[in-house]
mmCIF file of C-alpha atoms and ligand atoms in Angstrom:
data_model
loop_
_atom_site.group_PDB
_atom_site.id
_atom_site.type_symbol
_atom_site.label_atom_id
_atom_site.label_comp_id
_atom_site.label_asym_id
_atom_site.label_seq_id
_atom_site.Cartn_x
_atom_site.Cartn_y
_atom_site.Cartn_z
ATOM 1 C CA UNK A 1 -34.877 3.240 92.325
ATOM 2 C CA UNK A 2 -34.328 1.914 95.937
ATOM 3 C CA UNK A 3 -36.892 2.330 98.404
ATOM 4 C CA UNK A 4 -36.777 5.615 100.739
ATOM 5 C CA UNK A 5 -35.864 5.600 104.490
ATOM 6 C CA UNK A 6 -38.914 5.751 106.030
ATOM 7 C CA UNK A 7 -39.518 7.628 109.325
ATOM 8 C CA UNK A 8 -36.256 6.243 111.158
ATOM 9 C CA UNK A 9 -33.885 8.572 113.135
ATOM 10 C CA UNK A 10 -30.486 8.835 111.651
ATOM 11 C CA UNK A 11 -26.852 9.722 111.784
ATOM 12 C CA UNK A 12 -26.436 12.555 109.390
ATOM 13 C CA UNK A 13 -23.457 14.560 108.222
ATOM 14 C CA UNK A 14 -24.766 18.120 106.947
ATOM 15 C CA UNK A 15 -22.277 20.530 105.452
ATOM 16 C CA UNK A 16 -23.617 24.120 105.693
ATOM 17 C CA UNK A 17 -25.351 23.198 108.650
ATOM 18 C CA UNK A 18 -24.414 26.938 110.153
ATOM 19 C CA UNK A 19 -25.868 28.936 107.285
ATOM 20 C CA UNK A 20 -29.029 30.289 106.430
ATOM 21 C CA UNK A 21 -31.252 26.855 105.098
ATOM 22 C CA UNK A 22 -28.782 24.953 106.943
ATOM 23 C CA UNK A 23 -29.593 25.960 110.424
ATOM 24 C CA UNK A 24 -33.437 25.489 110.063
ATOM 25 C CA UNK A 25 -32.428 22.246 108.779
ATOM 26 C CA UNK A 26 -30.294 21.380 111.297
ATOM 27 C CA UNK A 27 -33.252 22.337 113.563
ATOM 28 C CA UNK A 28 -35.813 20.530 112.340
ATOM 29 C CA UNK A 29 -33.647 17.296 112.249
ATOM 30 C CA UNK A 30 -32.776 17.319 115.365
ATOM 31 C CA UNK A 31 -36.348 17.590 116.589
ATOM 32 C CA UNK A 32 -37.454 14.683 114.459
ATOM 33 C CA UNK A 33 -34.402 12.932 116.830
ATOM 34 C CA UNK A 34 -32.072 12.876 114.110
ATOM 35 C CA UNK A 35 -28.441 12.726 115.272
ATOM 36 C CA UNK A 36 -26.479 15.499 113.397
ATOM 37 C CA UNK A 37 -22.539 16.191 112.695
ATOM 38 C CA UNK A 38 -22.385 19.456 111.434
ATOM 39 C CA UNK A 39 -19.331 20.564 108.695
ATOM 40 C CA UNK A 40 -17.819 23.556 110.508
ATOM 41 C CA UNK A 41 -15.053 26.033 109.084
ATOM 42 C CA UNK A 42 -15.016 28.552 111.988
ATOM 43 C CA UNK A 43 -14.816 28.947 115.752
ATOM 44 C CA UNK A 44 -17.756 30.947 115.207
ATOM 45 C CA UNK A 45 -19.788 28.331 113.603
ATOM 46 C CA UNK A 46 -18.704 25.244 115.555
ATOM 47 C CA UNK A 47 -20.091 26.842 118.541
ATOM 48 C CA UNK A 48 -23.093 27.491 117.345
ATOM 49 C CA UNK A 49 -23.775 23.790 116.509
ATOM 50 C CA UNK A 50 -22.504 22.666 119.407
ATOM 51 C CA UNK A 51 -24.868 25.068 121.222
ATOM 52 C CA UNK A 52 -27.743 23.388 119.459
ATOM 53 C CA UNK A 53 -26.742 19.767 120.387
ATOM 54 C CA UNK A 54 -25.171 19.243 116.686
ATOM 55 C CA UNK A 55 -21.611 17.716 116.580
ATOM 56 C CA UNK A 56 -18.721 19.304 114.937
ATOM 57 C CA UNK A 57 -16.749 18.354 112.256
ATOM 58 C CA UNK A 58 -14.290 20.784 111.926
ATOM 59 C CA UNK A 59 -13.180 21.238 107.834
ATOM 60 C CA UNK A 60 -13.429 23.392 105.291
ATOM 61 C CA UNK A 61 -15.424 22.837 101.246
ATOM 62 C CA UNK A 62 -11.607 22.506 100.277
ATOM 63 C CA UNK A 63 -10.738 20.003 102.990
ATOM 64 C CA UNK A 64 -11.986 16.928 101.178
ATOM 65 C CA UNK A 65 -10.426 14.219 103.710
ATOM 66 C CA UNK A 66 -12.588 15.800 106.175
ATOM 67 C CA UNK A 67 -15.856 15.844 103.933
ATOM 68 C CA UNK A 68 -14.719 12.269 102.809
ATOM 69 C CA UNK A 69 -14.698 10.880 106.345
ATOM 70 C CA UNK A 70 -18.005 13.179 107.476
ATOM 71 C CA UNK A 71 -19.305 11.153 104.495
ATOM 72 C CA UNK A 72 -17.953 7.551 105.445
ATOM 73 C CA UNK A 73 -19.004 8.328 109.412
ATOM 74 C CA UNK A 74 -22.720 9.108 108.962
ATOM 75 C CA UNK A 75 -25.773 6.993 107.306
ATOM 76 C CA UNK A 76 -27.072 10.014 105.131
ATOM 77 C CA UNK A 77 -25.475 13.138 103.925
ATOM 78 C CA UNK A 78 -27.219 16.584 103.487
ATOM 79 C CA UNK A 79 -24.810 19.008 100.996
ATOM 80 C CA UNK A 80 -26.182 22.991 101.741
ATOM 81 C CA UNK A 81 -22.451 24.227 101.867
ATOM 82 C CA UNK A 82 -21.320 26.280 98.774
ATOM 83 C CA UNK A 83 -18.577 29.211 98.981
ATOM 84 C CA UNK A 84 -21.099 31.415 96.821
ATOM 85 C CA UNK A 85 -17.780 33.723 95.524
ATOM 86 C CA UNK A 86 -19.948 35.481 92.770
ATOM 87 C CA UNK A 87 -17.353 37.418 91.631
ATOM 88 C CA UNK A 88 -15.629 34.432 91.340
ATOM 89 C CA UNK A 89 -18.496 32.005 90.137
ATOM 90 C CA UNK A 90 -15.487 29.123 88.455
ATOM 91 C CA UNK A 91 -13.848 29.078 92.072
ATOM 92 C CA UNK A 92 -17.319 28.411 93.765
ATOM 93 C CA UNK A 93 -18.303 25.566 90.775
ATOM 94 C CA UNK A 94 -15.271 24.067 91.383
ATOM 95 C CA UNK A 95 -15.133 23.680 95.388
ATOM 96 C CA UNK A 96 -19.049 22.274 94.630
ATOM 97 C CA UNK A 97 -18.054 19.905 92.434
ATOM 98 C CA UNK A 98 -15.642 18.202 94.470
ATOM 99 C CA UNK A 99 -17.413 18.232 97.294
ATOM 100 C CA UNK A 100 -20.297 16.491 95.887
ATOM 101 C CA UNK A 101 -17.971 13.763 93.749
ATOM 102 C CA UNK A 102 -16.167 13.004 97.502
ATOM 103 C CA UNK A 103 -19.395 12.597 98.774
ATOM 104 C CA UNK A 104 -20.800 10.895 96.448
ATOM 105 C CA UNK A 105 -17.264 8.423 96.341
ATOM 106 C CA UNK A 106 -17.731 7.708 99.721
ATOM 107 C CA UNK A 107 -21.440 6.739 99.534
ATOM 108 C CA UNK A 108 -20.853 4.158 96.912
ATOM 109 C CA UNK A 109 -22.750 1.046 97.261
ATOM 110 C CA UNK A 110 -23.900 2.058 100.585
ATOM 111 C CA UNK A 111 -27.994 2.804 99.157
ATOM 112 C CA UNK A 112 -27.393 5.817 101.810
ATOM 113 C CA UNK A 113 -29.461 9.185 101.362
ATOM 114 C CA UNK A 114 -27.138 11.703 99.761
ATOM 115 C CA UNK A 115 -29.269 15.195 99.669
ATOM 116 C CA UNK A 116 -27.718 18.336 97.959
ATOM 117 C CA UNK A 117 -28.456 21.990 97.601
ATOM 118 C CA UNK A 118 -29.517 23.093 93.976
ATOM 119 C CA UNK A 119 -31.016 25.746 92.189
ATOM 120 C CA UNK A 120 -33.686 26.377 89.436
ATOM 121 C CA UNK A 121 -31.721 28.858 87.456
ATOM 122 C CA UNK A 122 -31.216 28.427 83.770
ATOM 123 C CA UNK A 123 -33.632 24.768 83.646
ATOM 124 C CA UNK A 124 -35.798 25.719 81.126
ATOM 125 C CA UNK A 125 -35.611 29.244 79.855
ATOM 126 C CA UNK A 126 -39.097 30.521 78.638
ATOM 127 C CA UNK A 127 -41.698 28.639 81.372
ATOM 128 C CA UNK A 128 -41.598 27.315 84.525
ATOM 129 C CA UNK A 129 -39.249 24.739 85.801
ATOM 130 C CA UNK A 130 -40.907 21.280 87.113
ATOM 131 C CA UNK A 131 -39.378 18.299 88.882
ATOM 132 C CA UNK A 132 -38.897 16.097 85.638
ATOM 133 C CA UNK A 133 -36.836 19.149 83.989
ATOM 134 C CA UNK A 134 -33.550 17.705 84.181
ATOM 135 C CA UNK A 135 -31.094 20.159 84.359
ATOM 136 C CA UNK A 136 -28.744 20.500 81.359
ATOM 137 C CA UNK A 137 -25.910 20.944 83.185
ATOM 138 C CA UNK A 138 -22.856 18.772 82.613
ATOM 139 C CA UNK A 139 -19.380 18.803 83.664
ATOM 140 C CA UNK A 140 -17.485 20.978 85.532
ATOM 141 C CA UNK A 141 -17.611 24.194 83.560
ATOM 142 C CA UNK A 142 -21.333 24.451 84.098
ATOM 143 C CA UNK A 143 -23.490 26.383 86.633
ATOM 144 C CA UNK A 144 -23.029 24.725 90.299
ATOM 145 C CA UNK A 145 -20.104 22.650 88.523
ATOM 146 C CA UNK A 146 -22.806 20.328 87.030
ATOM 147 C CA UNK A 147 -23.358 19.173 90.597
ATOM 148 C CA UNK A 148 -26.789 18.114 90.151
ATOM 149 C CA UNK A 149 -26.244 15.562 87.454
ATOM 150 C CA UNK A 150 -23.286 14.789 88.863
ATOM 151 C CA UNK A 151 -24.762 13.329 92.359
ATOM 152 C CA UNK A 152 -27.611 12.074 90.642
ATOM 153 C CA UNK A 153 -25.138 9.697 88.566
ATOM 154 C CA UNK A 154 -24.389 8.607 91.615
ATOM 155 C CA UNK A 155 -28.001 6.673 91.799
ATOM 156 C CA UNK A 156 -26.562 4.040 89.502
ATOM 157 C CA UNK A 157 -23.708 2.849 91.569
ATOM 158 C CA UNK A 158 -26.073 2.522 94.911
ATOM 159 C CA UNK A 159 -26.184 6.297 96.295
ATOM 160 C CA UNK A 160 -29.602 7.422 97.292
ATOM 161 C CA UNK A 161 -29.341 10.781 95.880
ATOM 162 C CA UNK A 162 -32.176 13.529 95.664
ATOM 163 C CA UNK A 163 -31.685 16.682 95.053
ATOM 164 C CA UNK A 164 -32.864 20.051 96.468
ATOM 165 C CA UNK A 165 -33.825 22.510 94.424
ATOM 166 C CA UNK A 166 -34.230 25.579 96.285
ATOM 167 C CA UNK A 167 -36.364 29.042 94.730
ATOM 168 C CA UNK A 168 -33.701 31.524 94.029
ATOM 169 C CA UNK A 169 -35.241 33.647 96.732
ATOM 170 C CA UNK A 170 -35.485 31.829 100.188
ATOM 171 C CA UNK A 171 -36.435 34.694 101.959
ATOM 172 C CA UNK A 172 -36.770 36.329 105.693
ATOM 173 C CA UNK A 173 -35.958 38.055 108.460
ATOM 174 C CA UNK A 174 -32.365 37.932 108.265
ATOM 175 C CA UNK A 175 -31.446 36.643 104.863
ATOM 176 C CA UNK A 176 -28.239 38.049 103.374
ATOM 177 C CA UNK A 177 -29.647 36.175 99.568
ATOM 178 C CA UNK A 178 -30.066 37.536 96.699
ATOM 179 C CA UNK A 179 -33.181 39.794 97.815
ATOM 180 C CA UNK A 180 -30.849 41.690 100.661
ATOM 181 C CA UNK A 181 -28.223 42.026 97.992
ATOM 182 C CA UNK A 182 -31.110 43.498 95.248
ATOM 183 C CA UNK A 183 -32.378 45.706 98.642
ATOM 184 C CA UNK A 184 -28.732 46.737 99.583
ATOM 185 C CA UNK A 185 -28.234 48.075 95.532
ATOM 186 C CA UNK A 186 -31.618 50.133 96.150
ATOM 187 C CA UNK A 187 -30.365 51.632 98.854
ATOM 188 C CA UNK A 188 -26.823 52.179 97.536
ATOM 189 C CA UNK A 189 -28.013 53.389 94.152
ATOM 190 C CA UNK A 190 -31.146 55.897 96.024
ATOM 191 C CA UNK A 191 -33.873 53.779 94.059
ATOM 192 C CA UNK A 192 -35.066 50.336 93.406
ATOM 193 C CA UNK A 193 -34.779 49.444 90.197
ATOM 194 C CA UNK A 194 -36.016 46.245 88.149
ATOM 195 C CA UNK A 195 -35.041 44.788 85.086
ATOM 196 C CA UNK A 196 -36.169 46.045 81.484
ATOM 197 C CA UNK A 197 -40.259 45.414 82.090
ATOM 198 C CA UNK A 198 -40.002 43.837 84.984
ATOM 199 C CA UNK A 199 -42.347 40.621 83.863
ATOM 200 C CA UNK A 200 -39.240 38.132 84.636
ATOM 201 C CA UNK A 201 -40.928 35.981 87.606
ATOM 202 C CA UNK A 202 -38.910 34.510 90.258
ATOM 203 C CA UNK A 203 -40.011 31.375 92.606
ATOM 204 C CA UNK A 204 -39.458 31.986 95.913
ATOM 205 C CA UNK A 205 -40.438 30.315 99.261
ATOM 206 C CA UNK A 206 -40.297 31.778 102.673
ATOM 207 C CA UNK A 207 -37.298 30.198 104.879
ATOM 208 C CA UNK A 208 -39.328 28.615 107.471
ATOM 209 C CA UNK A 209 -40.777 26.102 104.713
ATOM 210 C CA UNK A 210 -37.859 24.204 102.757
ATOM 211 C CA UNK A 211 -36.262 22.825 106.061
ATOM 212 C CA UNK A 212 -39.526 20.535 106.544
ATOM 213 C CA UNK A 213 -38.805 19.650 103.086
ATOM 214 C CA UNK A 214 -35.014 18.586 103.832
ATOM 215 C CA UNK A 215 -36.395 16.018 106.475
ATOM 216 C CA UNK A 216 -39.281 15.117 104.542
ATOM 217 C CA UNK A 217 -36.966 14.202 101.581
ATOM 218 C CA UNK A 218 -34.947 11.990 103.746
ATOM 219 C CA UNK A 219 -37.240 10.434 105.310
ATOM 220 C CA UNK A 220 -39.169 9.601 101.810
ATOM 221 C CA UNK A 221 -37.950 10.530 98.402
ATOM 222 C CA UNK A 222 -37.142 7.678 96.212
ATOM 223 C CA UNK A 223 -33.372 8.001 94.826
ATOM 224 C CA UNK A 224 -33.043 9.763 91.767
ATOM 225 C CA UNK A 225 -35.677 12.674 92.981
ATOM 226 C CA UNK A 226 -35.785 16.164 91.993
ATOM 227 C CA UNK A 227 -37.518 18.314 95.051
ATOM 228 C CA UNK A 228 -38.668 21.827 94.548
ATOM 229 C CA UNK A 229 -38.530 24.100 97.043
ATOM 230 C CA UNK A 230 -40.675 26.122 95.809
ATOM 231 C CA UNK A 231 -44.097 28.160 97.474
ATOM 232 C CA UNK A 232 -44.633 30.630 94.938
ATOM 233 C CA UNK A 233 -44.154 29.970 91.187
ATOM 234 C CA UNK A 234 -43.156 33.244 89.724
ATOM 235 C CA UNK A 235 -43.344 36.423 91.401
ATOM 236 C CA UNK A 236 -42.582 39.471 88.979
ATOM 237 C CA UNK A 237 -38.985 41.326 89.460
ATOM 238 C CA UNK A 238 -41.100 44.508 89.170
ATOM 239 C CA UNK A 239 -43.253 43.652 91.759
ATOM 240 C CA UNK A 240 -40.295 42.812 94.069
ATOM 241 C CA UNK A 241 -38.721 46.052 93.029
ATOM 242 C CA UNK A 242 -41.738 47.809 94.076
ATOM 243 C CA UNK A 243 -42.122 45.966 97.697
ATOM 244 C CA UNK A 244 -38.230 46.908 98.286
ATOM 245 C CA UNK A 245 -39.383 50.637 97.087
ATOM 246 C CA UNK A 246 -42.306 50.506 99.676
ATOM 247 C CA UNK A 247 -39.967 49.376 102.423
ATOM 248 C CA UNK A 248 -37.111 52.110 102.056
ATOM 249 C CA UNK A 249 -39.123 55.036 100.963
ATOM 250 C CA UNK A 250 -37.513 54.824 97.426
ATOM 251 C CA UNK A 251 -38.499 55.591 93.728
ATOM 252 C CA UNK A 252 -39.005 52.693 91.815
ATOM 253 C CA UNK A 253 -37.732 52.376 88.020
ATOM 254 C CA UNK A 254 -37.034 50.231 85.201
ATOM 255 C CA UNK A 255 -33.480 49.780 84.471
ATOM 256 C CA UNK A 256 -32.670 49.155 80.457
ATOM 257 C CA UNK A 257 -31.437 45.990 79.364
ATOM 258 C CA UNK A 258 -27.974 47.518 78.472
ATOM 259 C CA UNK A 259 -27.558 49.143 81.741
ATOM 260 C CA UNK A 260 -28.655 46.376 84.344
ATOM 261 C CA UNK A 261 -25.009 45.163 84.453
ATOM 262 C CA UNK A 262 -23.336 48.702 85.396
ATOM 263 C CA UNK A 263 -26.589 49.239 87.746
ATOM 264 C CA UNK A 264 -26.753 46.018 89.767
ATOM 265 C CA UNK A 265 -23.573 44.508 89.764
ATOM 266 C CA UNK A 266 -23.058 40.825 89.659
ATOM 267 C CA UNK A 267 -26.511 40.396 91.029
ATOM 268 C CA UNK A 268 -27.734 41.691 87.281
ATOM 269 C CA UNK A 269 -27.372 38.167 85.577
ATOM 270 C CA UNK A 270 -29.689 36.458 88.072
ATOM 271 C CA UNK A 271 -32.307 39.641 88.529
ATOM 272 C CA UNK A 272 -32.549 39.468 84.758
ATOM 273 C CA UNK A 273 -33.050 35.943 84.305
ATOM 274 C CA UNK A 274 -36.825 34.191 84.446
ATOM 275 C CA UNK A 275 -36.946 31.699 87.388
ATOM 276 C CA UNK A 276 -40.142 30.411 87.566
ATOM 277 C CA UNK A 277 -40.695 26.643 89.358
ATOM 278 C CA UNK A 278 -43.572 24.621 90.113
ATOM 279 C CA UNK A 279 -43.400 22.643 92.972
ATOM 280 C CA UNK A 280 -46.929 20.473 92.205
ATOM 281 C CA UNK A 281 -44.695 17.153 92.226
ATOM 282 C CA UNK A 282 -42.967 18.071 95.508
ATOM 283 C CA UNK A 283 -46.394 18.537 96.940
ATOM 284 C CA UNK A 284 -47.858 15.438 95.794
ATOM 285 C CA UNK A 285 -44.510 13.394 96.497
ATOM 286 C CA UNK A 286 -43.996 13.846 99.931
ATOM 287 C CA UNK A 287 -47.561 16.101 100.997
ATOM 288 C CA UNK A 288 -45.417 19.106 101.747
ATOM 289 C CA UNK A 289 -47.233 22.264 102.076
ATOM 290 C CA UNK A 290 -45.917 25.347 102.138
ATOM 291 C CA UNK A 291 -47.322 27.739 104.875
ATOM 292 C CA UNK A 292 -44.568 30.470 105.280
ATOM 293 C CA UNK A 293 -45.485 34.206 104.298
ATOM 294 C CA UNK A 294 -45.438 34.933 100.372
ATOM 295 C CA UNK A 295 -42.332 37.098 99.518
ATOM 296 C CA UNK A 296 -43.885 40.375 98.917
ATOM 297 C CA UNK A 297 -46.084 40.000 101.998
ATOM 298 C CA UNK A 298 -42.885 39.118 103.875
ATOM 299 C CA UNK A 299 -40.676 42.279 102.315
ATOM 300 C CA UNK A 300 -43.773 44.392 103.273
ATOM 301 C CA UNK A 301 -44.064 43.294 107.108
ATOM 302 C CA UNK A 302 -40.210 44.308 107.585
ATOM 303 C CA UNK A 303 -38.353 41.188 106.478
ATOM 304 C CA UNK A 304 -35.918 43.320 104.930
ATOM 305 C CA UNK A 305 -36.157 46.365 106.731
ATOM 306 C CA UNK A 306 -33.857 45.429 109.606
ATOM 307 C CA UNK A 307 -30.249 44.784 108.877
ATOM 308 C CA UNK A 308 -28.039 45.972 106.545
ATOM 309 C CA UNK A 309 -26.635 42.843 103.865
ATOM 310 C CA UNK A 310 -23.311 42.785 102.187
ATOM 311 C CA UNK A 311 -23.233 42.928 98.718
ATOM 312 C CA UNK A 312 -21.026 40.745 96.657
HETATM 313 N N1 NAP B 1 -30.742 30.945 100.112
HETATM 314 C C1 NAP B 1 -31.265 30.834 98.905
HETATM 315 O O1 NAP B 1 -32.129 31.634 98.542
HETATM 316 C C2 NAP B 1 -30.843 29.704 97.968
HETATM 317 C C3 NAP B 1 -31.473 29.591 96.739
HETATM 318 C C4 NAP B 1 -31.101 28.574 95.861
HETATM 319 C C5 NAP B 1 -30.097 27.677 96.233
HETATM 320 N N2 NAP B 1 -29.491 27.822 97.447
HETATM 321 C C6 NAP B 1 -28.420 26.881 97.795
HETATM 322 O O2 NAP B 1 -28.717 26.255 99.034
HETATM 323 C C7 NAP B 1 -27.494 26.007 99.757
HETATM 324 C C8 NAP B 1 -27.578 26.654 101.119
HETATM 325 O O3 NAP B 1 -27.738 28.064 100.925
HETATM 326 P P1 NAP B 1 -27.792 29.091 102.132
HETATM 327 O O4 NAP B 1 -28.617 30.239 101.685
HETATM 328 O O5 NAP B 1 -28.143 28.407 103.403
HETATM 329 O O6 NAP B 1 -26.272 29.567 102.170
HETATM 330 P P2 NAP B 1 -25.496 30.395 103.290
HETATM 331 O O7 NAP B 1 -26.426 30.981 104.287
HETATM 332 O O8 NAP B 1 -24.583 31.303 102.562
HETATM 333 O O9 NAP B 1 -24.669 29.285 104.034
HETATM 334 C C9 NAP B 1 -23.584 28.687 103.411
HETATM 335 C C10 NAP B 1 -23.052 27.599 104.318
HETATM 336 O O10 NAP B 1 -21.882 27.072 103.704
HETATM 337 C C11 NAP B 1 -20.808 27.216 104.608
HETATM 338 N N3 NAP B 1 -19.601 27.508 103.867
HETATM 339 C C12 NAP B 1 -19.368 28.557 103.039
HETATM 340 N N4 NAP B 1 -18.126 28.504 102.551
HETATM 341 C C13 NAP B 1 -17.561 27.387 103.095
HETATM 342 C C14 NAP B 1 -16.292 26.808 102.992
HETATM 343 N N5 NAP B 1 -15.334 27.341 102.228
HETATM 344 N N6 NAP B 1 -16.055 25.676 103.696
HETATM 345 C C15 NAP B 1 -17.016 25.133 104.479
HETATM 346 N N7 NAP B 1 -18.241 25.642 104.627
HETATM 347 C C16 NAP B 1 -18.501 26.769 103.938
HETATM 348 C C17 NAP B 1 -21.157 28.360 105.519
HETATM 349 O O11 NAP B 1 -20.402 28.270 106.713
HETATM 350 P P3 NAP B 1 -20.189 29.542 107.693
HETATM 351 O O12 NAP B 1 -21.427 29.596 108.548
HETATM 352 O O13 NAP B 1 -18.988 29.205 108.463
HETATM 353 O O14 NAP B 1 -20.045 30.751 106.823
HETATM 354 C C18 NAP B 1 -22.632 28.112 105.699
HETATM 355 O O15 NAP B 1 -22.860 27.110 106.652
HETATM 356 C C19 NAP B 1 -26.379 26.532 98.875
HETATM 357 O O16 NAP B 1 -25.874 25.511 98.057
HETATM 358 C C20 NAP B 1 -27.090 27.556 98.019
HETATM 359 O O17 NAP B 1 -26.437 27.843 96.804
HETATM 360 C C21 NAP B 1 -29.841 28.808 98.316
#
């Protein structure tokens, strides 16, 4: 493993710097004096960097000369862009993929930090995921493309790479995740519903938490590092179910096995799965603590209550 960063301020290319972890990110980078270059696709989103003293790069996932020289321009890269098409989960692997092997290309000898998004879905089906759970995802037909193992190959040819596993639910006022979606399908469908017994457990961490993680990370994790984002191990999908009941005035049900598909749409696969995560190596790493609301506190006090998401 090569030796972390330390606390030194940096030129860093972020893709997904406009989106929902990627703007606290960006945030808390820039107040630790980090210079940031922001991957932008839009009008829309290029001004909002540049409103926030972040520089544009204007490109999109597909645009891999642009990612490329993001990559070659900067001394650490922070992957949070992903096109999350869930009806179309190959076309979203693939884009991810690609991104992180032109990233990774580009870094190459360099020892540079090379941080990407991940999940904890599907590590280690039955109990909780922890950091030394490598994920058994290989190649490009996998979840996320196999992105994970992918970049952390990478570590062998003189990439720094660490990887960021987020909680399935990073939640807040304003998320359009997987918890709007599951709160937009209650509302659609006249009551919240929750999968078979509703004992599947979900990690989750409140937004304002993982983006002191992101700069922790690159400031210290050795390459090679798995981080969890991750405040809460396992909350219950029933008590979820129950909090998004609460917060639109709706009945609250189970929803049998062989009807969660037809009931909650594409979100169904992930609502039914278990996603549990610790987060104790994280902690003890890099002496991140988690202070952020707890997600059913958070869906009580309104988090949810204000906008209206798009489903998928
Ligand atoms: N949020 C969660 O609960 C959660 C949980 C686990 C893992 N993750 C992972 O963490 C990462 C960040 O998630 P997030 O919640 O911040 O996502 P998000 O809010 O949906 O933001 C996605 C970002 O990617 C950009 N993007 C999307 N399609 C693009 C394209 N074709 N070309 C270039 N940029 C594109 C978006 O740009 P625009 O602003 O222009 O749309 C935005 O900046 C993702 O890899 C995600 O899968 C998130």
């Amino acid at each position: 493993m090569t030796e972390p960063k330390g606390d030194i301020a940096m030129r860093v290319f972020v893709t997904g710097a406009s989106g929902w972890i990627g703007s606290a990110t960006v945030d808390e980078l820039l107040a630790e004096g980090h210079e940031v270059t922001g991957l932008a696709r839009s009008d829309a989103s290029a001004a909002a960097l540049e409103a926030k003293g972040v520089r544009v790069r204007r490109g999109d996932l597909d645009d891999l000369a642009s990612i490329r020289a993001g990559a070659q321009a900067a001394e650490a890269v922070i992957h949070l862009a992903n096109k999350h098409d869930f009806t179309n989960m190959a076309a979203s692997s693939a884009a991810e993929r690609a991104a992180v092997q032109t990233i990774g290309d580009a870094l190459v000898g360099t020892n540079r930090p090379f941080l990407l998004a991940s999940g904890v879905a599907g590590l280690t089906p039955g109990r909780p995921a922890t950091e030394d759970d490598a994920s058994p995802f290989q190649g490009p037909d996998s979840p996320r493309g196999g992105s994970e193992n992918l970049a952390l190959d990478f570590v062998g040819r003189g990439v720094h790479t660490v990887s960021l596993r987020f909680a399935p639910t990073v939640h807040g006022a304003g998320d359009h995740g997987f918890i709007a979606v599951i709160a937009a399908v209650a509302r659609e469908k006249g009551v919240s519903g929750y999968p078979g017994d509703g004992t599947n457990r979900w990690a989750a961490v409140h937004r304002s938490d993982p983006a002191r993680l992101v700069a922790l990370g690159l400031a210290k994790a050795p390459a090679g590092a798995r981080l969890h984002a991750v405040a809460e191990e396992g909350v219950p999908t029933r008590d979820i179910a129950e909090a998004i009941g609460r917060a639109f005035s709706l009945p609250v049900t189970s929803v049998a096995p062989e009807d969660v598909q037809d009931h909650f749409g594409w979100i169904a696969t992930f609502f039914s799965m278990d996603l549990a995560a610790t987060s104790a190596a994280t902690r003890e790493l890099l002496g991140w603590q988690p202070a952020g609301p707890a997600l059913i506190e958070d869906i009580d006090a309104g988090a949810y209550s204000a906008h209206t998401p798009v489903t998928g």
